[in-house]
Amino acid sequence: MSKITYIEYNGSSHTHEVANGLSVMEGAVQNNVPGIDADCGGSMACATCHVYVKEEWFNRIPKKDDGEEDMIDMAYEPNNLSRLSCQIIVSEELEGLVVNLPEKQT
Ligand code: FES
């Protein structure tokens, strides 16, 4: 289990223990975190799981592949900290990870 913190655009913070091996998106859905709809169920086809990874964490998580990059281009207001949370797999190394949700995902 690793502690993941999801911060909504309005500042509301949700910290949950997420089982290693699940995605950051699955951790949000299982804990009813508002703002991560995950319409495609994690198949990288919707971008409704878009998050901004806290800067100090960005280089500590596994890199995105080209498919994720393409989908992020279609997300709402992507920036250089954007990731699809369905593509970030939770592991012990991610204990304490913090992600922020975009304005549109409320
Ligand atoms: S859940 Fe659809 S792209 Fe991540």
Short mmCIF file of C-alpha atoms and ligand atoms in Angstrom, two decimals:
data_model
loop_
_atom_site.label_atom_id
_atom_site.label_comp_id
_atom_site.label_asym_id
_atom_site.label_seq_id
_atom_site.Cartn_x
_atom_site.Cartn_y
_atom_site.Cartn_z
CA MET A 1 0.00 0.00 0.00
CA SER A 2 1.18 3.49 -0.73
CA LYS A 3 -0.29 6.79 0.35
CA ILE A 4 -1.46 8.87 -2.62
CA THR A 5 -2.84 12.39 -2.28
CA TYR A 6 -5.31 13.76 -4.82
CA ILE A 7 -5.95 17.51 -4.69
CA GLU A 8 -9.07 18.81 -6.40
CA TYR A 9 -8.99 22.10 -8.28
CA ASN A 10 -10.87 23.74 -5.38
CA GLY A 11 -8.09 22.69 -3.01
CA SER A 12 -9.90 19.78 -1.37
CA SER A 13 -7.34 17.13 -0.57
CA HIS A 14 -7.95 13.38 -0.46
CA THR A 15 -5.25 11.03 0.81
CA HIS A 16 -5.77 7.30 0.42
CA GLU A 17 -3.82 4.10 0.82
CA VAL A 18 -3.69 2.48 -2.61
CA ALA A 19 -2.58 -1.10 -3.16
CA ASN A 20 0.67 -1.49 -5.05
CA GLY A 21 -0.01 -2.70 -8.57
CA LEU A 22 -3.15 -0.62 -9.02
CA SER A 23 -3.01 2.55 -11.07
CA VAL A 24 -3.31 5.98 -9.50
CA MET A 25 -6.61 6.25 -11.39
CA GLU A 26 -7.92 3.00 -9.88
CA GLY A 27 -6.99 4.26 -6.43
CA ALA A 28 -9.07 7.37 -7.04
CA VAL A 29 -12.08 5.49 -8.40
CA GLN A 30 -12.07 2.92 -5.58
CA ASN A 31 -12.03 5.73 -3.03
CA ASN A 32 -14.60 7.92 -4.81
CA VAL A 33 -12.23 10.81 -5.36
CA PRO A 34 -14.21 13.44 -7.28
CA GLY A 35 -12.80 14.55 -10.63
CA ILE A 36 -11.33 11.33 -11.97
CA ASP A 37 -14.08 9.82 -14.10
CA ALA A 38 -11.92 7.31 -15.99
CA ASP A 39 -14.57 6.87 -18.68
CA CYS A 40 -12.51 4.39 -20.69
CA GLY A 41 -11.58 2.25 -17.71
CA GLY A 42 -7.87 2.76 -18.13
CA SER A 43 -7.38 1.94 -21.79
CA MET A 44 -5.85 5.34 -22.53
CA ALA A 45 -8.72 6.51 -24.69
CA CYS A 46 -10.47 9.28 -22.76
CA ALA A 47 -8.10 11.52 -20.76
CA THR A 48 -10.73 11.95 -18.03
CA CYS A 49 -8.09 10.67 -15.60
CA HIS A 50 -5.73 13.54 -16.41
CA VAL A 51 -3.68 14.83 -13.47
CA TYR A 52 -0.83 17.24 -12.88
CA VAL A 53 1.89 15.44 -10.97
CA LYS A 54 3.45 17.51 -8.18
CA GLU A 55 6.68 18.84 -9.61
CA GLU A 56 9.05 17.13 -7.18
CA TRP A 57 7.47 13.81 -8.11
CA PHE A 58 7.41 14.13 -11.88
CA ASN A 59 10.85 12.64 -12.56
CA ARG A 60 10.41 9.94 -9.94
CA ILE A 61 7.56 8.15 -11.67
CA PRO A 62 7.94 5.90 -14.73
CA LYS A 63 8.09 7.87 -18.00
CA LYS A 64 5.11 8.15 -20.29
CA ASP A 65 5.08 6.44 -23.67
CA ASP A 66 4.08 7.95 -27.01
CA GLY A 67 0.48 6.77 -26.75
CA GLU A 68 0.01 8.53 -23.45
CA GLU A 69 1.66 11.65 -24.82
CA ASP A 70 -0.78 11.71 -27.75
CA MET A 71 -3.78 11.36 -25.45
CA ILE A 72 -2.49 14.06 -23.12
CA ASP A 73 -2.37 16.41 -26.12
CA MET A 74 -6.16 16.01 -26.28
CA ALA A 75 -6.69 16.57 -22.57
CA TYR A 76 -7.94 19.81 -21.06
CA GLU A 77 -5.12 22.31 -20.55
CA PRO A 78 -2.17 19.92 -20.48
CA ASN A 79 1.15 21.16 -19.19
CA ASN A 80 4.61 19.73 -18.65
CA LEU A 81 3.47 18.00 -15.44
CA SER A 82 0.50 16.26 -17.10
CA ARG A 83 0.05 12.51 -16.87
CA LEU A 84 -2.80 10.09 -17.33
CA SER A 85 -3.32 8.63 -13.87
CA CYS A 86 -4.39 5.30 -15.39
CA GLN A 87 -0.83 4.89 -16.67
CA ILE A 88 0.90 5.46 -13.32
CA ILE A 89 1.20 2.17 -11.47
CA VAL A 90 1.45 2.47 -7.71
CA SER A 91 4.53 0.98 -6.07
CA GLU A 92 6.41 1.48 -2.83
CA GLU A 93 8.53 4.09 -4.57
CA LEU A 94 5.40 6.23 -5.00
CA GLU A 95 4.63 6.44 -1.26
CA GLY A 96 3.55 10.04 -0.70
CA LEU A 97 2.81 10.88 -4.37
CA VAL A 98 0.73 14.03 -4.82
CA VAL A 99 -1.33 14.83 -7.91
CA ASN A 100 -3.51 17.85 -8.71
CA LEU A 101 -6.68 17.68 -10.75
CA PRO A 102 -7.42 20.05 -13.64
CA GLU A 103 -10.11 22.72 -13.35
CA LYS A 104 -12.43 20.96 -15.78
CA GLN A 105 -12.46 17.73 -13.75
CA THR A 106 -14.63 18.81 -10.84
S1 FES B 1 -8.97 6.26 -17.80
FE1 FES B 1 -9.23 6.83 -19.86
S2 FES B 1 -7.31 7.59 -20.43
FE2 FES B 1 -7.04 7.04 -18.35
#
